[in-house]
């Protein structure tokens, strides 16, 4: 937030020990804080409330919009629109794997999935992971979202732009999938998004706050009554895992196609979010951003 100097009113709140925003580092407002804008494929741009309203209109007519979040961009379409979902699959080159679906709240999630109590609790944890749950037959979600699979990956909004979109009653459910070609790292920078996603998306809903570390959404399920992480990412990394012994700094890297590497210092392991396949051109390039210089490098 150093890029956004506080206006006089925000500075007053920040300096007042009796104010709830006292020393709140992300303190900002519509005068001095980050700005949102919608940019079309031909680089025309609008900002503010109009950008959000125009994004809603695009989604409701089946367009694909790249939406900047906290750990990177998502590619989004109306999850109830079969033609839009299939168009996204074609452009993203993701022909079989299921998409994650974001819904307004817990009640909306209950309408598309037969949620158990443990799944509801997992859905509403602060990490806000994608939760795999049984799909309700005949629900509003397009068949192309998870073809031939009785499960849906469902989650609820956790970022400001997502809450703004779901405040509109027209939005029932949105596909929110990583903004990339299949198996590539998620796009995080505005310029990177324009360069890499121009052939996929119809428009970009962006803000001007920098994302320093790319981080996908976490995926979890309830197995035998207990939460089980399937993809450890946003909300769960880099939380340390304690070991019963100490060791010198170490970097462990997973298999060639499914990296998920881990740095160790002393008795603490720090798992990192998966950066994408190393066989892809952009895969190895993200390693320097998420690793430091270990004393040893261990690979499968």
Tab-separated table of C-alpha atoms in Angstrom:
chain	number	residue	atom	x	y	z
A	1	UNK	CA	0.000	0.000	0.000
A	2	UNK	CA	3.030	2.297	0.004
A	3	UNK	CA	2.009	3.314	-3.505
A	4	UNK	CA	-1.165	4.914	-2.122
A	5	UNK	CA	-0.395	7.837	0.265
A	6	UNK	CA	-3.277	8.420	2.641
A	7	UNK	CA	-5.478	11.465	2.210
A	8	UNK	CA	-5.941	13.811	5.181
A	9	UNK	CA	-9.029	11.987	6.463
A	10	UNK	CA	-7.440	8.549	6.270
A	11	UNK	CA	-4.264	9.872	7.909
A	12	UNK	CA	-6.358	11.253	10.771
A	13	UNK	CA	-7.952	7.831	11.319
A	14	UNK	CA	-4.575	6.110	11.107
A	15	UNK	CA	-3.014	8.415	13.733
A	16	UNK	CA	-5.919	8.313	16.233
A	17	UNK	CA	-5.486	5.612	18.946
A	18	UNK	CA	-9.243	5.759	19.602
A	19	UNK	CA	-10.152	5.036	15.985
A	20	UNK	CA	-10.686	1.455	14.824
A	21	UNK	CA	-8.376	2.164	11.870
A	22	UNK	CA	-5.469	3.207	14.128
A	23	UNK	CA	-2.279	1.915	12.465
A	24	UNK	CA	-4.309	-0.205	10.030
A	25	UNK	CA	-1.753	-0.640	7.273
A	26	UNK	CA	-4.211	-1.047	4.369
A	27	UNK	CA	-6.169	2.062	5.386
A	28	UNK	CA	-7.487	3.822	2.277
A	29	UNK	CA	-10.672	5.205	0.745
A	30	UNK	CA	-12.169	6.066	-2.638
A	31	UNK	CA	-10.083	9.255	-2.687
A	32	UNK	CA	-6.614	7.857	-1.990
A	33	UNK	CA	-6.862	4.076	-2.381
A	34	UNK	CA	-6.581	1.605	-5.262
A	35	UNK	CA	-8.710	2.210	-8.353
A	36	UNK	CA	-10.658	-0.327	-10.373
A	37	UNK	CA	-11.011	-0.207	-14.155
A	38	UNK	CA	-12.487	-2.281	-16.952
A	39	UNK	CA	-10.437	-2.591	-20.106
A	40	UNK	CA	-11.800	-4.098	-23.303
A	41	UNK	CA	-9.833	-6.114	-25.821
A	42	UNK	CA	-9.287	-2.964	-27.901
A	43	UNK	CA	-7.804	-1.162	-24.836
A	44	UNK	CA	-10.764	1.133	-24.174
A	45	UNK	CA	-11.018	1.707	-20.429
A	46	UNK	CA	-13.652	2.851	-17.923
A	47	UNK	CA	-13.244	3.162	-14.157
A	48	UNK	CA	-15.121	3.242	-10.863
A	49	UNK	CA	-18.691	2.030	-10.384
A	50	UNK	CA	-19.252	2.049	-14.130
A	51	UNK	CA	-16.485	-0.527	-14.548
A	52	UNK	CA	-18.215	-2.938	-12.167
A	53	UNK	CA	-21.630	-2.390	-13.776
A	54	UNK	CA	-20.252	-2.947	-17.270
A	55	UNK	CA	-18.503	-6.113	-16.087
A	56	UNK	CA	-21.834	-7.441	-14.826
A	57	UNK	CA	-23.449	-6.711	-18.169
A	58	UNK	CA	-20.669	-8.536	-20.030
A	59	UNK	CA	-20.947	-11.597	-17.774
A	60	UNK	CA	-24.714	-11.724	-18.125
A	61	UNK	CA	-24.485	-11.904	-21.927
A	62	UNK	CA	-21.958	-14.728	-21.885
A	63	UNK	CA	-18.654	-12.867	-22.185
A	64	UNK	CA	-15.371	-13.959	-20.578
A	65	UNK	CA	-13.835	-11.455	-18.154
A	66	UNK	CA	-10.398	-11.636	-16.512
A	67	UNK	CA	-10.849	-10.385	-12.933
A	68	UNK	CA	-7.882	-9.369	-10.779
A	69	UNK	CA	-8.020	-10.716	-7.255
A	70	UNK	CA	-5.607	-11.116	-4.338
A	71	UNK	CA	-3.262	-13.841	-5.580
A	72	UNK	CA	-3.756	-13.345	-9.304
A	73	UNK	CA	-6.342	-13.060	-12.054
A	74	UNK	CA	-9.370	-15.309	-12.549
A	75	UNK	CA	-11.119	-16.045	-15.831
A	76	UNK	CA	-14.820	-15.701	-15.178
A	77	UNK	CA	-18.061	-16.511	-16.977
A	78	UNK	CA	-21.670	-16.997	-15.950
A	79	UNK	CA	-21.667	-20.550	-14.525
A	80	UNK	CA	-25.303	-21.046	-15.543
A	81	UNK	CA	-24.551	-20.331	-19.230
A	82	UNK	CA	-23.510	-23.540	-21.017
A	83	UNK	CA	-22.369	-21.793	-24.200
A	84	UNK	CA	-20.173	-19.376	-22.229
A	85	UNK	CA	-18.611	-22.221	-20.241
A	86	UNK	CA	-17.789	-24.173	-23.394
A	87	UNK	CA	-16.304	-21.059	-25.013
A	88	UNK	CA	-14.038	-20.615	-21.991
A	89	UNK	CA	-12.942	-24.254	-22.204
A	90	UNK	CA	-12.040	-23.815	-25.847
A	91	UNK	CA	-10.053	-20.619	-25.361
A	92	UNK	CA	-8.304	-21.782	-22.186
A	93	UNK	CA	-7.576	-25.203	-23.744
A	94	UNK	CA	-9.011	-26.946	-20.714
A	95	UNK	CA	-11.164	-29.635	-22.253
A	96	UNK	CA	-11.948	-32.053	-19.429
A	97	UNK	CA	-10.998	-30.808	-15.986
A	98	UNK	CA	-13.774	-29.252	-13.893
A	99	UNK	CA	-14.019	-25.536	-13.177
A	100	UNK	CA	-14.518	-24.025	-9.722
A	101	UNK	CA	-17.753	-22.141	-9.083
A	102	UNK	CA	-18.152	-19.109	-6.843
A	103	UNK	CA	-21.555	-18.380	-5.319
A	104	UNK	CA	-22.865	-15.510	-3.207
A	105	UNK	CA	-23.011	-17.159	0.227
A	106	UNK	CA	-23.653	-20.363	2.143
A	107	UNK	CA	-27.344	-20.441	1.237
A	108	UNK	CA	-26.484	-20.194	-2.462
A	109	UNK	CA	-23.934	-23.003	-2.034
A	110	UNK	CA	-26.634	-25.187	-0.479
A	111	UNK	CA	-28.758	-24.693	-3.578
A	112	UNK	CA	-26.126	-26.161	-5.904
A	113	UNK	CA	-24.483	-28.720	-3.595
A	114	UNK	CA	-25.762	-31.181	-0.987
A	115	UNK	CA	-23.483	-29.862	1.741
A	116	UNK	CA	-22.711	-31.703	4.950
A	117	UNK	CA	-22.137	-29.736	8.147
A	118	UNK	CA	-18.358	-30.255	7.975
A	119	UNK	CA	-18.302	-29.029	4.362
A	120	UNK	CA	-20.261	-25.904	5.301
A	121	UNK	CA	-17.830	-25.182	8.113
A	122	UNK	CA	-14.850	-25.645	5.776
A	123	UNK	CA	-16.443	-23.377	3.172
A	124	UNK	CA	-16.698	-20.538	5.702
A	125	UNK	CA	-13.225	-20.773	7.264
A	126	UNK	CA	-11.108	-17.608	6.901
A	127	UNK	CA	-9.070	-19.334	4.169
A	128	UNK	CA	-12.222	-19.574	1.976
A	129	UNK	CA	-11.006	-22.642	0.009
A	130	UNK	CA	-12.733	-24.285	-2.925
A	131	UNK	CA	-14.648	-27.164	-1.331
A	132	UNK	CA	-15.493	-30.324	-3.273
A	133	UNK	CA	-19.074	-31.376	-2.552
A	134	UNK	CA	-21.853	-33.442	-4.102
A	135	UNK	CA	-23.671	-31.568	-6.830
A	136	UNK	CA	-27.449	-31.314	-6.546
A	137	UNK	CA	-29.105	-32.920	-9.589
A	138	UNK	CA	-30.931	-30.372	-11.686
A	139	UNK	CA	-29.243	-27.339	-10.108
A	140	UNK	CA	-28.645	-24.182	-12.135
A	141	UNK	CA	-24.951	-24.851	-12.847
A	142	UNK	CA	-24.183	-25.634	-16.499
A	143	UNK	CA	-23.210	-29.248	-17.241
A	144	UNK	CA	-20.012	-28.048	-18.903
A	145	UNK	CA	-18.613	-26.802	-15.596
A	146	UNK	CA	-17.869	-30.332	-14.347
A	147	UNK	CA	-18.797	-32.730	-17.176
A	148	UNK	CA	-19.515	-36.291	-16.104
A	149	UNK	CA	-18.553	-35.620	-12.478
A	150	UNK	CA	-20.988	-35.761	-9.520
A	151	UNK	CA	-18.908	-33.217	-7.581
A	152	UNK	CA	-18.625	-29.443	-7.748
A	153	UNK	CA	-15.810	-27.284	-6.492
A	154	UNK	CA	-17.699	-24.457	-4.818
A	155	UNK	CA	-16.551	-21.426	-2.821
A	156	UNK	CA	-17.700	-18.011	-1.646
A	157	UNK	CA	-16.321	-14.486	-2.203
A	158	UNK	CA	-13.230	-13.430	-0.263
A	159	UNK	CA	-11.964	-10.383	-2.227
A	160	UNK	CA	-13.566	-6.920	-2.505
A	161	UNK	CA	-14.257	-7.060	-6.261
A	162	UNK	CA	-15.932	-10.434	-5.847
A	163	UNK	CA	-18.256	-9.040	-3.171
A	164	UNK	CA	-19.138	-6.111	-5.440
A	165	UNK	CA	-20.088	-8.464	-8.268
A	166	UNK	CA	-22.222	-10.727	-6.098
A	167	UNK	CA	-24.033	-7.761	-4.585
A	168	UNK	CA	-25.998	-7.710	-7.848
A	169	UNK	CA	-29.023	-10.036	-7.759
A	170	UNK	CA	-28.506	-11.028	-11.398
A	171	UNK	CA	-25.377	-12.985	-10.488
A	172	UNK	CA	-26.235	-16.518	-9.367
A	173	UNK	CA	-22.900	-18.281	-9.837
A	174	UNK	CA	-19.624	-17.544	-11.633
A	175	UNK	CA	-16.934	-19.811	-12.943
A	176	UNK	CA	-13.734	-18.486	-11.337
A	177	UNK	CA	-10.775	-20.362	-12.740
A	178	UNK	CA	-7.080	-19.496	-12.785
A	179	UNK	CA	-6.260	-16.956	-15.488
A	180	UNK	CA	-3.844	-18.893	-17.658
A	181	UNK	CA	-3.645	-21.419	-20.417
A	182	UNK	CA	-3.983	-24.922	-19.008
A	183	UNK	CA	-1.084	-25.842	-16.655
A	184	UNK	CA	0.658	-22.445	-16.897
A	185	UNK	CA	1.230	-20.195	-13.856
A	186	UNK	CA	-1.578	-17.809	-12.951
A	187	UNK	CA	-1.185	-14.232	-14.272
A	188	UNK	CA	-0.692	-11.587	-11.563
A	189	UNK	CA	0.524	-8.395	-13.254
A	190	UNK	CA	-1.688	-6.135	-15.379
A	191	UNK	CA	0.784	-6.051	-18.270
A	192	UNK	CA	1.367	-9.788	-17.986
A	193	UNK	CA	-2.386	-10.366	-18.079
A	194	UNK	CA	-2.789	-8.247	-21.212
A	195	UNK	CA	0.013	-10.153	-22.957
A	196	UNK	CA	-0.936	-13.683	-21.909
A	197	UNK	CA	-4.731	-13.519	-21.726
A	198	UNK	CA	-5.593	-11.337	-24.704
A	199	UNK	CA	-6.557	-14.369	-26.769
A	200	UNK	CA	-8.792	-15.797	-24.049
A	201	UNK	CA	-10.731	-12.993	-22.419
A	202	UNK	CA	-13.132	-10.396	-23.803
A	203	UNK	CA	-12.280	-7.798	-21.122
A	204	UNK	CA	-10.150	-7.177	-18.022
A	205	UNK	CA	-11.507	-5.994	-14.658
A	206	UNK	CA	-8.328	-4.734	-12.999
A	207	UNK	CA	-7.083	-2.659	-10.101
A	208	UNK	CA	-3.788	-0.854	-9.615
A	209	UNK	CA	-2.637	-2.558	-6.409
A	210	UNK	CA	0.388	-4.751	-7.105
A	211	UNK	CA	0.335	-8.496	-6.423
A	212	UNK	CA	3.781	-9.578	-5.215
A	213	UNK	CA	3.250	-13.346	-4.950
A	214	UNK	CA	1.131	-15.448	-7.274
A	215	UNK	CA	-1.128	-17.784	-5.317
A	216	UNK	CA	-3.992	-19.909	-6.626
A	217	UNK	CA	-7.129	-20.767	-4.677
A	218	UNK	CA	-6.786	-23.679	-2.271
A	219	UNK	CA	-8.859	-26.813	-2.877
A	220	UNK	CA	-10.134	-28.961	-0.015
A	221	UNK	CA	-12.595	-31.748	0.722
A	222	UNK	CA	-13.994	-33.463	3.776
A	223	UNK	CA	-12.650	-37.034	3.950
A	224	UNK	CA	-13.820	-39.371	6.733
A	225	UNK	CA	-15.246	-36.365	8.549
A	226	UNK	CA	-12.040	-34.309	8.514
A	227	UNK	CA	-10.788	-31.540	6.176
A	228	UNK	CA	-8.230	-32.695	3.621
A	229	UNK	CA	-6.224	-30.276	1.466
A	230	UNK	CA	-6.021	-31.229	-2.198
A	231	UNK	CA	-4.213	-28.064	-3.302
A	232	UNK	CA	-2.424	-26.072	-0.614
A	233	UNK	CA	-2.370	-22.440	-1.704
A	234	UNK	CA	-4.175	-19.191	-0.750
A	235	UNK	CA	-5.058	-19.143	2.930
A	236	UNK	CA	-2.752	-22.042	3.838
A	237	UNK	CA	0.689	-20.978	2.595
A	238	UNK	CA	3.224	-20.151	3.804
A	239	UNK	CA	1.958	-21.462	7.163
A	240	UNK	CA	4.753	-23.566	8.613
A	241	UNK	CA	4.631	-27.277	9.390
A	242	UNK	CA	6.644	-28.228	12.492
A	243	UNK	CA	9.066	-31.169	12.332
A	244	UNK	CA	10.436	-33.183	15.290
A	245	UNK	CA	14.028	-32.327	14.359
A	246	UNK	CA	16.122	-29.453	12.983
A	247	UNK	CA	18.038	-29.339	9.706
A	248	UNK	CA	20.037	-26.863	7.589
A	249	UNK	CA	18.160	-24.779	4.988
A	250	UNK	CA	16.736	-27.128	2.374
A	251	UNK	CA	14.668	-26.805	-0.795
A	252	UNK	CA	12.611	-29.851	-1.818
A	253	UNK	CA	11.016	-29.796	-5.273
A	254	UNK	CA	8.282	-32.141	-6.450
A	255	UNK	CA	7.931	-34.170	-9.632
A	256	UNK	CA	8.452	-32.816	-13.137
A	257	UNK	CA	4.787	-32.260	-13.997
A	258	UNK	CA	3.315	-31.521	-10.552
A	259	UNK	CA	5.700	-29.289	-8.630
A	260	UNK	CA	4.840	-28.253	-5.106
A	261	UNK	CA	8.088	-27.333	-3.447
A	262	UNK	CA	8.920	-26.721	0.170
A	263	UNK	CA	11.625	-24.702	1.916
A	264	UNK	CA	12.903	-25.780	5.311
A	265	UNK	CA	14.686	-23.772	7.964
A	266	UNK	CA	15.452	-25.410	11.278
A	267	UNK	CA	12.461	-27.441	12.440
A	268	UNK	CA	9.909	-25.604	10.279
A	269	UNK	CA	8.841	-26.500	6.755
A	270	UNK	CA	7.270	-23.772	4.611
A	271	UNK	CA	5.207	-25.242	1.746
A	272	UNK	CA	4.827	-22.948	-1.248
A	273	UNK	CA	1.974	-22.724	-3.755
A	274	UNK	CA	2.448	-24.808	-6.901
A	275	UNK	CA	3.857	-22.551	-9.678
A	276	UNK	CA	2.747	-24.591	-12.699
A	277	UNK	CA	4.323	-27.316	-14.772
A	278	UNK	CA	8.073	-27.058	-15.288
A	279	UNK	CA	7.577	-28.285	-18.850
A	280	UNK	CA	5.740	-25.056	-19.665
A	281	UNK	CA	7.760	-21.992	-20.757
A	282	UNK	CA	6.569	-19.879	-17.808
A	283	UNK	CA	6.861	-22.644	-15.200
A	284	UNK	CA	10.547	-22.488	-14.180
A	285	UNK	CA	10.535	-18.697	-14.463
A	286	UNK	CA	8.441	-18.294	-11.313
A	287	UNK	CA	10.878	-20.244	-9.133
A	288	UNK	CA	13.162	-17.272	-8.329
A	289	UNK	CA	10.146	-15.327	-7.023
A	290	UNK	CA	9.225	-17.945	-4.455
A	291	UNK	CA	12.544	-19.433	-3.385
A	292	UNK	CA	15.684	-18.219	-1.687
A	293	UNK	CA	19.159	-19.716	-1.800
A	294	UNK	CA	19.148	-22.979	0.170
A	295	UNK	CA	22.206	-24.900	1.255
A	296	UNK	CA	20.809	-27.986	-0.480
A	297	UNK	CA	18.396	-28.759	-3.285
A	298	UNK	CA	16.482	-32.051	-3.234
A	299	UNK	CA	14.378	-33.167	-6.214
A	300	UNK	CA	12.164	-36.179	-6.910
